[in-house]
PDB file of C-alpha atoms (C1' of nucleotides) in Angstrom:
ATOM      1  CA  UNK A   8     232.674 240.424  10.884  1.00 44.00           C
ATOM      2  CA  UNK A   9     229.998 238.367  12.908  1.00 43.00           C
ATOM      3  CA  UNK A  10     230.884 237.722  16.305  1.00 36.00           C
ATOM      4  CA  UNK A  11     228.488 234.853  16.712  1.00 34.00           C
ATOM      5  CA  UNK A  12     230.161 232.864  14.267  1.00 39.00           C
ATOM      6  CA  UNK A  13     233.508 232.569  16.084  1.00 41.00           C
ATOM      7  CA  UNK A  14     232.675 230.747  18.738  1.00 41.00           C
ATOM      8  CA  UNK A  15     232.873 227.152  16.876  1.00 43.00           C
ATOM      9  CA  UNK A  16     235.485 227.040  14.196  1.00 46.00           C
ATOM     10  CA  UNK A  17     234.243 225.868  10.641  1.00 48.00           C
ATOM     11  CA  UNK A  18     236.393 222.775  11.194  1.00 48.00           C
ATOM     12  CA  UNK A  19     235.188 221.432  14.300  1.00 46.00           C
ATOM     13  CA  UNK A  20     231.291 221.793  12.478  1.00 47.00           C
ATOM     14  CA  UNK A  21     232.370 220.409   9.781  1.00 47.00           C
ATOM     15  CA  UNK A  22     234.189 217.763  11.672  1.00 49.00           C
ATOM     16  CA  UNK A  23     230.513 217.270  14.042  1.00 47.00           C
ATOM     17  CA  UNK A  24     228.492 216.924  10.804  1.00 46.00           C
ATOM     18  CA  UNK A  25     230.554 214.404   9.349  1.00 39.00           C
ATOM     19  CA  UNK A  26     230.221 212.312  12.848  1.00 39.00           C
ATOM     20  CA  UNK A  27     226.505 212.653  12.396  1.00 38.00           C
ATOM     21  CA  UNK A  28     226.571 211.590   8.361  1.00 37.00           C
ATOM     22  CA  UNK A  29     228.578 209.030   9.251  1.00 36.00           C
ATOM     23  CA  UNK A  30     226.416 206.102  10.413  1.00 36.00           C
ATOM     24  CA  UNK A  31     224.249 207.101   6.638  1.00 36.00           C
ATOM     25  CA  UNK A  32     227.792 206.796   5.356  1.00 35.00           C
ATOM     26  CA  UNK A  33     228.265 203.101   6.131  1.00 34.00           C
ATOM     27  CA  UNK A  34     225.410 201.675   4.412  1.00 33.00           C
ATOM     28  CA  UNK A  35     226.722 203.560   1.352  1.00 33.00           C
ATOM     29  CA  UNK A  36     225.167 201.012  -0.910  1.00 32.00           C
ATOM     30  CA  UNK A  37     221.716 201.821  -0.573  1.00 35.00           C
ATOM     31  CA  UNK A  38     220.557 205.149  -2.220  1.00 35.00           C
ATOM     32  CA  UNK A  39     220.962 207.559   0.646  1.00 33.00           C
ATOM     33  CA  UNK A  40     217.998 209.642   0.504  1.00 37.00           C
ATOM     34  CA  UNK A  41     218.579 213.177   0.001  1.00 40.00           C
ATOM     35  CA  UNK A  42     219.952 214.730   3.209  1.00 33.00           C
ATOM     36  CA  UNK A  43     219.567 217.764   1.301  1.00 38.00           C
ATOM     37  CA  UNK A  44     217.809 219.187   4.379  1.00 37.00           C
ATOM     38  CA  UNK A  45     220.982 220.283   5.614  1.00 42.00           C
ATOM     39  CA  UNK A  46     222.334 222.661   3.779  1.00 41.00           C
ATOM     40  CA  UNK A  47     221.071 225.113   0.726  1.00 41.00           C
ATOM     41  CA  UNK A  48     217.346 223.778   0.767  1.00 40.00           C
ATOM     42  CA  UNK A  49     216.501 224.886   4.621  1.00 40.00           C
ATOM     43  CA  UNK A  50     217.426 228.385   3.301  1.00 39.00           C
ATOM     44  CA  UNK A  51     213.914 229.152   4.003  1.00 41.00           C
ATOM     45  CA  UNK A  52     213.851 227.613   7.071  1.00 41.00           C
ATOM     46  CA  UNK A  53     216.820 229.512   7.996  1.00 40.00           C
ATOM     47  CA  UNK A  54     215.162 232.602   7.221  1.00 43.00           C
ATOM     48  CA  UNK A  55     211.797 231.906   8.922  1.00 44.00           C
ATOM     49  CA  UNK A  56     213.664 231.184  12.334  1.00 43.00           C
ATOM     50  CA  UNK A  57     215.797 233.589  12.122  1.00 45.00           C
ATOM     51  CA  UNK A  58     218.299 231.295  14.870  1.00 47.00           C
ATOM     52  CA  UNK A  59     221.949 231.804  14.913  1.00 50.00           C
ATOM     53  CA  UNK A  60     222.818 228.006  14.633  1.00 51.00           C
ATOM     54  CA  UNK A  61     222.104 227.731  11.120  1.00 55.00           C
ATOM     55  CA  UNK A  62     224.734 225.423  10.031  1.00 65.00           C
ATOM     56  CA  UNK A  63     223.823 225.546   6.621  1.00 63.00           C
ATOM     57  CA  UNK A  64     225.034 228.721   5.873  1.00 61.00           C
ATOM     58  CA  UNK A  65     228.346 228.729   8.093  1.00 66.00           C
ATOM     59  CA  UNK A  66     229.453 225.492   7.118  1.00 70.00           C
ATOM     60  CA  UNK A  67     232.402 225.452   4.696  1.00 77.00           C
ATOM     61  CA  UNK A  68     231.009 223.154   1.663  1.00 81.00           C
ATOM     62  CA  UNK A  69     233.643 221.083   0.117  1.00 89.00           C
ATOM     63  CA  UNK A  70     234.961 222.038  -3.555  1.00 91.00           C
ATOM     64  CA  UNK A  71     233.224 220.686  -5.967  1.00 94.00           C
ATOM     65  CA  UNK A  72     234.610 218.706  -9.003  1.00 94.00           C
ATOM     66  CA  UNK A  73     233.212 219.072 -12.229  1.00 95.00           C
ATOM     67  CA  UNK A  74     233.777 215.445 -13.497  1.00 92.00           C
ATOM     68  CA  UNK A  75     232.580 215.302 -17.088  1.00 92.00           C
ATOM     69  CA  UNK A  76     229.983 213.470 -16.045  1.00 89.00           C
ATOM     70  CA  UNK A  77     228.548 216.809 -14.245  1.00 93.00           C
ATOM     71  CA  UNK A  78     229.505 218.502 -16.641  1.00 94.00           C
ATOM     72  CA  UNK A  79     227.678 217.048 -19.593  1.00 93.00           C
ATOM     73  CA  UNK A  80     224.834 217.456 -17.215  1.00 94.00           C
ATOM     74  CA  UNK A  81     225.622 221.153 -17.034  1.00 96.00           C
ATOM     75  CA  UNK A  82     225.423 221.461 -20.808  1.00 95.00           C
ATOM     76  CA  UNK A  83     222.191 219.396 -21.906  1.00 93.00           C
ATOM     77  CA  UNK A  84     220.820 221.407 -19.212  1.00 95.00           C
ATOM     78  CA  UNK A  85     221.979 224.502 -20.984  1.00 95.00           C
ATOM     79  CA  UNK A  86     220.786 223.430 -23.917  1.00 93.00           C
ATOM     80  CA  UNK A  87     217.622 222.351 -23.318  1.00 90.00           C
ATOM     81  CA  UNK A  88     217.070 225.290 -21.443  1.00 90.00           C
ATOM     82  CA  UNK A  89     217.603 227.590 -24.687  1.00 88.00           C
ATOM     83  CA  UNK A  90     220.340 230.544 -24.158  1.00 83.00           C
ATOM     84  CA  UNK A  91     217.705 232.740 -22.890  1.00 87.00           C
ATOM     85  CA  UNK A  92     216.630 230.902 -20.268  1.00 91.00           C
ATOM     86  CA  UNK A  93     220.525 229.658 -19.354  1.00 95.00           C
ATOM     87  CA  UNK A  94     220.842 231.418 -16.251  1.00 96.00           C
ATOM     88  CA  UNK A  95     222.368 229.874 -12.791  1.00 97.00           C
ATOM     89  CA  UNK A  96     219.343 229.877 -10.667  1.00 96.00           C
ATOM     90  CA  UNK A  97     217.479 228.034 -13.688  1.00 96.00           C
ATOM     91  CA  UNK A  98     220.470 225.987 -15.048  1.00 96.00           C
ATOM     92  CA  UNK A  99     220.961 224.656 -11.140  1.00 95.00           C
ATOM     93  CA  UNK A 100     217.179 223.480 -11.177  1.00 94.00           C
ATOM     94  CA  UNK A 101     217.030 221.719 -14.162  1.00 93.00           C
ATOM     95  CA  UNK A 102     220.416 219.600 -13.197  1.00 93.00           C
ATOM     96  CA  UNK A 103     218.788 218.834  -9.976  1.00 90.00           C
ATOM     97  CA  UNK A 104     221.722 217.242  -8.379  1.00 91.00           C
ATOM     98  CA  UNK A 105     221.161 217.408  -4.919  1.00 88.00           C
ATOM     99  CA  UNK A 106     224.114 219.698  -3.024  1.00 90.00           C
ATOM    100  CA  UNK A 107     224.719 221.770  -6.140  1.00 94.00           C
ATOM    101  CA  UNK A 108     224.791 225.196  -5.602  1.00 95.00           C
ATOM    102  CA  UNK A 109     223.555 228.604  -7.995  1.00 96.00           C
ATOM    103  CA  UNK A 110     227.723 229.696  -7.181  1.00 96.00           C
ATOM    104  CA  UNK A 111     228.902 226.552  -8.063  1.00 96.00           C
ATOM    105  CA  UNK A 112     227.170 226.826 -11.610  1.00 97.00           C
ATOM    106  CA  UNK A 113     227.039 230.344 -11.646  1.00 98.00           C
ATOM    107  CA  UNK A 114     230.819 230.283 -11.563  1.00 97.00           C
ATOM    108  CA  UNK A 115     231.133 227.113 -13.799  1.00 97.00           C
ATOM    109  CA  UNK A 116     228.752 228.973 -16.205  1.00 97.00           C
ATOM    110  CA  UNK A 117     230.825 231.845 -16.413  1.00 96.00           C
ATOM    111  CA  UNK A 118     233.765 229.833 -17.308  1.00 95.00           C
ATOM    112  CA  UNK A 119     231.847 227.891 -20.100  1.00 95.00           C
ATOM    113  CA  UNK A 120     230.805 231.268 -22.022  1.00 94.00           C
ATOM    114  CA  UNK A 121     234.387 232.082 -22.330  1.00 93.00           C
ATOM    115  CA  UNK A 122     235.043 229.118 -23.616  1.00 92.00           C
ATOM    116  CA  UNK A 123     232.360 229.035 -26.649  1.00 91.00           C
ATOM    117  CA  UNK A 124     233.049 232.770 -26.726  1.00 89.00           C
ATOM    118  CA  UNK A 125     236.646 231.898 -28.146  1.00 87.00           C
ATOM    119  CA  UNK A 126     235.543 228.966 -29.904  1.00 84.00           C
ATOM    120  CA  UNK A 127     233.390 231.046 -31.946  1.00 77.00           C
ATOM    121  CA  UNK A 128     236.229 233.446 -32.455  1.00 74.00           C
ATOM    122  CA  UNK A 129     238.242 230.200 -33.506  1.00 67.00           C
ATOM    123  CA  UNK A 130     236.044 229.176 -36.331  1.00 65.00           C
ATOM    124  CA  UNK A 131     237.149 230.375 -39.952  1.00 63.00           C
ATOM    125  CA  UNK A 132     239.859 232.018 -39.929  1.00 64.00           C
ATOM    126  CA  UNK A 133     243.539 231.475 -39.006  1.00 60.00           C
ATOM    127  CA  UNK A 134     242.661 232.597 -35.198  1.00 60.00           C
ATOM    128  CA  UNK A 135     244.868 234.150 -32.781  1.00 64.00           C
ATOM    129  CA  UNK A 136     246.769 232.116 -29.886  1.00 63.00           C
ATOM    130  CA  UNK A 137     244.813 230.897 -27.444  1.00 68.00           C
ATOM    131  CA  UNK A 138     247.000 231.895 -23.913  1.00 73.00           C
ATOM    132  CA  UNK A 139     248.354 228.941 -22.247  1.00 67.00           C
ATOM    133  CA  UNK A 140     246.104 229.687 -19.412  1.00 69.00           C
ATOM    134  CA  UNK A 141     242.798 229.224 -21.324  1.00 74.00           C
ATOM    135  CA  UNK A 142     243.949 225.743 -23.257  1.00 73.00           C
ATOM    136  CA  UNK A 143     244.851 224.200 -19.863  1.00 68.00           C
ATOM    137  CA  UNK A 144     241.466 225.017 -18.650  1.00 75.00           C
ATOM    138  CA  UNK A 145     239.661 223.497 -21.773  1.00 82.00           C
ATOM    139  CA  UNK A 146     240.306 219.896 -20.209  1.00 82.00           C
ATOM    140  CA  UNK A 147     237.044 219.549 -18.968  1.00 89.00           C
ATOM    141  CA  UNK A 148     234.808 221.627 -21.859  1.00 93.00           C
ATOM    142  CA  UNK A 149     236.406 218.921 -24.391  1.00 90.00           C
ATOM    143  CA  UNK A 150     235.173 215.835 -22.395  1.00 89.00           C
ATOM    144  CA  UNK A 151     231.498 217.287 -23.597  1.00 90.00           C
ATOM    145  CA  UNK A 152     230.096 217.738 -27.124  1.00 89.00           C
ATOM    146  CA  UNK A 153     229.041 221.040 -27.768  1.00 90.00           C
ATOM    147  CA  UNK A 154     225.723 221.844 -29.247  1.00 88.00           C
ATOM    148  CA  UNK A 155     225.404 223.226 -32.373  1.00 85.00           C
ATOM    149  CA  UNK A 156     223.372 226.137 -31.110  1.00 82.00           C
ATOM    150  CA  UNK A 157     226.181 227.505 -28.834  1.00 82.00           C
ATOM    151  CA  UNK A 158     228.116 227.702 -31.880  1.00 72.00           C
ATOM    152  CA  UNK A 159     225.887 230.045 -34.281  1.00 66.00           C
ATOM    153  CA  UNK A 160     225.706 233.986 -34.483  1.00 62.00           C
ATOM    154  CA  UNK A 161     221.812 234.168 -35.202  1.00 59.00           C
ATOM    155  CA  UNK A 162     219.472 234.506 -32.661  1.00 59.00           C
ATOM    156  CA  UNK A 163     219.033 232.643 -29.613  1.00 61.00           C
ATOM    157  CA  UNK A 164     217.492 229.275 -30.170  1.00 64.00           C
ATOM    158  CA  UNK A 165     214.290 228.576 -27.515  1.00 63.00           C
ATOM    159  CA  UNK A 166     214.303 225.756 -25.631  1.00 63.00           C
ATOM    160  CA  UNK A 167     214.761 222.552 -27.552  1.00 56.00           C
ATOM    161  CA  UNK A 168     211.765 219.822 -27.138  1.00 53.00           C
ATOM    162  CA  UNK A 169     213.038 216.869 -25.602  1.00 44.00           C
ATOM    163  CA  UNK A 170     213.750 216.727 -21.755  1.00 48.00           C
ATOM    164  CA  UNK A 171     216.157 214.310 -20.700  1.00 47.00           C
ATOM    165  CA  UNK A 172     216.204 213.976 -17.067  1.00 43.00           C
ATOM    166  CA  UNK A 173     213.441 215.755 -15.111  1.00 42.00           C
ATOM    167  CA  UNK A 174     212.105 212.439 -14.209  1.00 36.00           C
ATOM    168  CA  UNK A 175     214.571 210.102 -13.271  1.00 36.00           C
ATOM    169  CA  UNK A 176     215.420 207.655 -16.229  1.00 33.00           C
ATOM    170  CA  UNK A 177     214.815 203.642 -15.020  1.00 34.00           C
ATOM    171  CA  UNK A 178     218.355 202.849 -12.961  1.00 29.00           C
ATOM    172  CA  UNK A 179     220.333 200.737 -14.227  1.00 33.00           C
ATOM    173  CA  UNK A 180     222.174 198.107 -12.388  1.00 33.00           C
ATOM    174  CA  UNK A 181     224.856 199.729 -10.374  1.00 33.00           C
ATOM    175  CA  UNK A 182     227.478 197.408 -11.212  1.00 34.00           C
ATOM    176  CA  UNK A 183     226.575 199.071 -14.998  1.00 34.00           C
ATOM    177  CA  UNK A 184     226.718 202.204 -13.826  1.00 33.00           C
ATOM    178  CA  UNK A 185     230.311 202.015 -12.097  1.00 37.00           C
ATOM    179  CA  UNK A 186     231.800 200.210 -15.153  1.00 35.00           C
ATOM    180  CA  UNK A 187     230.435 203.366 -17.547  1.00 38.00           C
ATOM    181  CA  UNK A 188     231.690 205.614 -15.079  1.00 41.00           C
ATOM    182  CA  UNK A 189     235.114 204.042 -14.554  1.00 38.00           C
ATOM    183  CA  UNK A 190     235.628 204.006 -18.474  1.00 36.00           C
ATOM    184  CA  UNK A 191     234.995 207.861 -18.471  1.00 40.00           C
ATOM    185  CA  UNK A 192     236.837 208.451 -15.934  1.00 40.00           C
ATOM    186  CA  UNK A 193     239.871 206.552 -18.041  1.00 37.00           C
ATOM    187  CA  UNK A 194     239.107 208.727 -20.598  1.00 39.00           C
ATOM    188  CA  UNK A 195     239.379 211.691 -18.833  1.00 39.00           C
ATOM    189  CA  UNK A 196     242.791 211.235 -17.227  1.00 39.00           C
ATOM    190  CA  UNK A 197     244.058 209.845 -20.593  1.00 41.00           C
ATOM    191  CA  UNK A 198     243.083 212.987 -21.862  1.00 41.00           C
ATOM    192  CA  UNK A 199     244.310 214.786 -18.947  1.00 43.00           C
ATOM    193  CA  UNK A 200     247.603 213.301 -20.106  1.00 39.00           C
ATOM    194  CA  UNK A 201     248.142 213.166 -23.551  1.00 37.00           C
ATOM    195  CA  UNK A 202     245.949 216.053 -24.235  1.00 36.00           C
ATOM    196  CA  UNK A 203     247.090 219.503 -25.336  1.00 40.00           C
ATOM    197  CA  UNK A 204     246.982 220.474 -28.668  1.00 38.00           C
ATOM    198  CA  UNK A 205     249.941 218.368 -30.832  1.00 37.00           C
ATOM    199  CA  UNK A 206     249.117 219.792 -34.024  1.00 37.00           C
ATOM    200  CA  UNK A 207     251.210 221.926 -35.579  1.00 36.00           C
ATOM    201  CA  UNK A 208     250.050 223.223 -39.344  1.00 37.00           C
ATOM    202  CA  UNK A 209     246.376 223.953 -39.734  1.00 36.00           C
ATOM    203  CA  UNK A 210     244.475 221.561 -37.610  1.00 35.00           C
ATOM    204  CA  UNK A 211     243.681 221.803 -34.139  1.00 36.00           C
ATOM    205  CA  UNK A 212     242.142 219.100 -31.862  1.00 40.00           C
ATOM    206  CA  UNK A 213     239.257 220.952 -30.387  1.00 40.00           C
ATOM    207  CA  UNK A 214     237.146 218.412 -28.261  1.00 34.00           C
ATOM    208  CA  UNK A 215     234.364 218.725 -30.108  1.00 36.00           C
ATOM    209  CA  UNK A 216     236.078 217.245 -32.841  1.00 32.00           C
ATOM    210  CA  UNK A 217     235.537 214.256 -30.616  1.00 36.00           C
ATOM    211  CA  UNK A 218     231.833 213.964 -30.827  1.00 36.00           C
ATOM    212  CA  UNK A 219     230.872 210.249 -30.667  1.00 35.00           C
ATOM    213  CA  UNK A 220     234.101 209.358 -31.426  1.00 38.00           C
ATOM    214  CA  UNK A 221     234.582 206.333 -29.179  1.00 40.00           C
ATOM    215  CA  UNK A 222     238.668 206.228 -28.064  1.00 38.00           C
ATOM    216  CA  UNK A 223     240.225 203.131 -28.332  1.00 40.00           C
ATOM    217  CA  UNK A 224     241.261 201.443 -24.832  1.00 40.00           C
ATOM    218  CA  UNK A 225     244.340 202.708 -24.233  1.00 39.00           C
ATOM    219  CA  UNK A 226     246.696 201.129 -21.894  1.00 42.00           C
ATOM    220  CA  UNK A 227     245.695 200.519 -18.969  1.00 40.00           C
ATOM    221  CA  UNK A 228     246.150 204.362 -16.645  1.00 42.00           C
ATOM    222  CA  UNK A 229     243.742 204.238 -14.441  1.00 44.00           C
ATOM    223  CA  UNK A 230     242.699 206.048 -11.559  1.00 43.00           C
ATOM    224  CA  UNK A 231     243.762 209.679  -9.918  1.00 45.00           C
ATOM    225  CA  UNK A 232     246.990 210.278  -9.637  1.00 46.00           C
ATOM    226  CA  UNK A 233     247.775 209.892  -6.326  1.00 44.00           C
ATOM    227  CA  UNK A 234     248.682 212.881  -3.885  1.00 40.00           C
ATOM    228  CA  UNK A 235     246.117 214.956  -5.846  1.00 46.00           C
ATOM    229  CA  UNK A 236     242.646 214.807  -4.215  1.00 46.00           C
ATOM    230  CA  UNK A 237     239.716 215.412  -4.927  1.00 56.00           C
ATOM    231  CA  UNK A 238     235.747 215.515  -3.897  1.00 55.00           C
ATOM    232  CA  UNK A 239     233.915 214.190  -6.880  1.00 62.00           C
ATOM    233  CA  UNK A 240     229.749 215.188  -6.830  1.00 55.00           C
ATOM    234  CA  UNK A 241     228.186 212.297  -9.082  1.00 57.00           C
ATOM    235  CA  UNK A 242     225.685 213.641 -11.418  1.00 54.00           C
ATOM    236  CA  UNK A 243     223.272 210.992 -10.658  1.00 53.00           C
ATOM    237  CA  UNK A 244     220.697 209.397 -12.909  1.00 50.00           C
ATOM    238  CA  UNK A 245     218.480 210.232  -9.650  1.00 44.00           C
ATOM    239  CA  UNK A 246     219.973 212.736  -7.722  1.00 44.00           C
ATOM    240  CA  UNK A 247     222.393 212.480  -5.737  1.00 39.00           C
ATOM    241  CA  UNK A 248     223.364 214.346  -2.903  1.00 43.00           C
ATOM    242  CA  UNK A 249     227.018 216.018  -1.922  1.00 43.00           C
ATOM    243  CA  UNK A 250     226.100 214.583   1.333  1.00 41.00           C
ATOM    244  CA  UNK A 251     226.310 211.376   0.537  1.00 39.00           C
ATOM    245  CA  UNK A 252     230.283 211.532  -0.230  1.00 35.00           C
ATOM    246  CA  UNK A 253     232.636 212.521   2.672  1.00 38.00           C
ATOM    247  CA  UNK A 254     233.226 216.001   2.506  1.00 38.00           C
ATOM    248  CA  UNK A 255     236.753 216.809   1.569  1.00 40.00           C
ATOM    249  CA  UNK A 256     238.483 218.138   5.057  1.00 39.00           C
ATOM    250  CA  UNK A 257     239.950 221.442   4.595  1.00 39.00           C
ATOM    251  CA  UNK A 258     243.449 222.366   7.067  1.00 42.00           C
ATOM    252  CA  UNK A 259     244.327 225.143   8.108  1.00 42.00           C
ATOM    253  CA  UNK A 260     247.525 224.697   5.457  1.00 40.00           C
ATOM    254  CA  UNK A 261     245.348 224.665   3.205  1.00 43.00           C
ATOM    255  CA  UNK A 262     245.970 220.549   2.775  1.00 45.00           C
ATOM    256  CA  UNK A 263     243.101 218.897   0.912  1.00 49.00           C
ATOM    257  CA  UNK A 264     242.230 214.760   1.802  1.00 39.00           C
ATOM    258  CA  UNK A 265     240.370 213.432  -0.641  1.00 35.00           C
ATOM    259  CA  UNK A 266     237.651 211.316  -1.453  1.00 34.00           C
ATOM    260  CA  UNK A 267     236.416 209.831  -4.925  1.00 36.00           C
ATOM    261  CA  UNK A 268     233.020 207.853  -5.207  1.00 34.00           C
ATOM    262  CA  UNK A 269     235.015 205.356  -7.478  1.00 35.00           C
ATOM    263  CA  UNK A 270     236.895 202.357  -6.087  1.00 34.00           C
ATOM    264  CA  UNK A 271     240.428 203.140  -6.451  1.00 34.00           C
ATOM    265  CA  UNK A 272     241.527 201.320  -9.675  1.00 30.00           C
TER     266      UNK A 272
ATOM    267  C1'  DA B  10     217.075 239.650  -5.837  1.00 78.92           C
ATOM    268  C1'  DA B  11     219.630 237.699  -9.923  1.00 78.92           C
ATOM    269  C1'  DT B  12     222.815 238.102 -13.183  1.00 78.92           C
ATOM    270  C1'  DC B  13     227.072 239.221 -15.404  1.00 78.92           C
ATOM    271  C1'  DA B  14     232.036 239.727 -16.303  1.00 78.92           C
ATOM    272  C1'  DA B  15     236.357 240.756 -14.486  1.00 78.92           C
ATOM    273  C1'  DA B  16     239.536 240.491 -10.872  1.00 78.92           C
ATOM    274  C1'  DT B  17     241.206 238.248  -7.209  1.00 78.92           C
ATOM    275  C1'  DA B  18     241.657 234.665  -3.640  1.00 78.92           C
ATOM    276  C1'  DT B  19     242.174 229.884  -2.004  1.00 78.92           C
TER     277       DT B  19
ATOM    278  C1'  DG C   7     245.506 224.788 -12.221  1.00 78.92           C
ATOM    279  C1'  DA C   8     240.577 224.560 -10.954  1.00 78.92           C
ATOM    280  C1'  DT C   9     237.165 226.386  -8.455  1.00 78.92           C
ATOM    281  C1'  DA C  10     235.389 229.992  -5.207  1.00 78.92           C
ATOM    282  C1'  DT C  11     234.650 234.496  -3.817  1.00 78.92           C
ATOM    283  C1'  DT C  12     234.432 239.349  -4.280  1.00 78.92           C
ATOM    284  C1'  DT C  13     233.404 243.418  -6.772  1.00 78.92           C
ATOM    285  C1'  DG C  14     230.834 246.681  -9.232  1.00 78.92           C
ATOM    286  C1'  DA C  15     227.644 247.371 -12.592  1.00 78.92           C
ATOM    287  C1'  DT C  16     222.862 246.462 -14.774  1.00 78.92           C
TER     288       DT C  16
END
DNA sequence: AATCAAATAT
DNA sequence: GATATTTGAT
């Protein structure tokens, strides 16, 4: 293990770099500017210089959360991209949310194959069990329509022709944008919920059963439960940095704090 | 160097 | 339980 490293615990950097983030913080409003500089994106920087202080690379980054929104990112980029092409490194580009690592999809990607892989496996025939383990863990592939490609056996389809969000799309008004996002977010914990698979002869509810299918407001649950926190990375119409939400601190316990972009209700 | 899938850790 | 990290192979 490095020796250099020990000298300042991951903490007490993390705890300095949210000091220095935190005058950007309070004038949350305006579209921080990608502070990006910090971390992954001085990796050449890093490597040029050679120094020791590199904080980028020995700070802890804080868990990230694949809302649905991020997710849904994750899978037009995927499917624009064309299977072929689907790899991490490439994937992580074409999302271009600031902060967003080639681990964080790599391992999010990995996830997402075994996913389709037992979809596939689910299609025409009666279908074995899915464990337990893999239907909790379905929660957030549901909240996303799968593309038909995904689906088929024949060859890999190439990329498809339309590219959604390479240039940033016109911004809407932000009030807009919170409402859209609250809704989903509704949605998501309602399905969170209620969800699992009720069915018992023949038909399951598969998510993608879902597709378009707007859900009726349900009563009003809104919000995370509290005690369970969270970091959520906003997949931004323009990109959005990790920066710009206050890192999640880690404890030595382990003990998570959390932070959501949304208001709280 | 990237990627992948499986196992394991937090 | 969800995400990260490690591992070992290609």
């Amino acid at each position: 293990m490095p020796l250099s490293q020990t000298l300042i615990t991951p903490e007490l950097a993390l705890a300095f770099d949210i000091n220095a983030a935190g005058a950007a913080n309070a004038a949350y409003s305006h579209p921080a500017p990608p502070l990006s500089s910090d971390f992954e994106s001085s990796a050449s920087a890093a490597a040029g210089s050679g120094g020791a202080d590199e904080p980028a690379r020995t700070l802890k980054r804080p868990r990230l959360v694949w809302t649905p929104q991020l997710h849904k990112r994750f899978v037009d980029a995927v499917a624009h991209l064309g299977i072929k092409n689907a790899v991490p490194k490439t994937i992580m580009q074409l999302m271009s949310v600031d902060g967003l690592t080639r681990e964080n999809v790599a391992s999010h990607l990995q996830k997402y194959r075994l996913y389709l892989k037992r979809m596939q496996g689910l299609g025409t025939s009666g279908g074995g069990p899915i464990s337990a383990a893999d239907a909790a863990t379905d929660q957030l592939f549901a909240s996303a329509p799968v593309p038909h490609q995904f689906l088929s056996r024949g060859p890999a389809a190439g990329p498809e022709p339309f590219l959604p969000y390479v240039q940033t799309a016109p911004l809407q008004h932000p009030q807009q944008i919170t409402a859209a996002m609250q809704q989903q977010q509704q949605q998501y914990y309602h399905q969170r919920h209620l969800g699992h698979f009720g069915s018992s002869t023949g038909g399951f509810d598969h998510g993608f059963l879902n597709r378009g299918m707007p859900q009726p407001a349900m009563h009003q649950m809104v919000g995370p439960p509290p005690g369970t926190g969270f970091l959520q990375l906003t997949p931004p119409p323009a990109a959005l940095s990790v920066d710009d939400l206050e890192p999640a601190r880690r404890e030595d316990g382990g003990e998570r704090k959390v932070l959501t972009l949304f208001p709280d209700r």
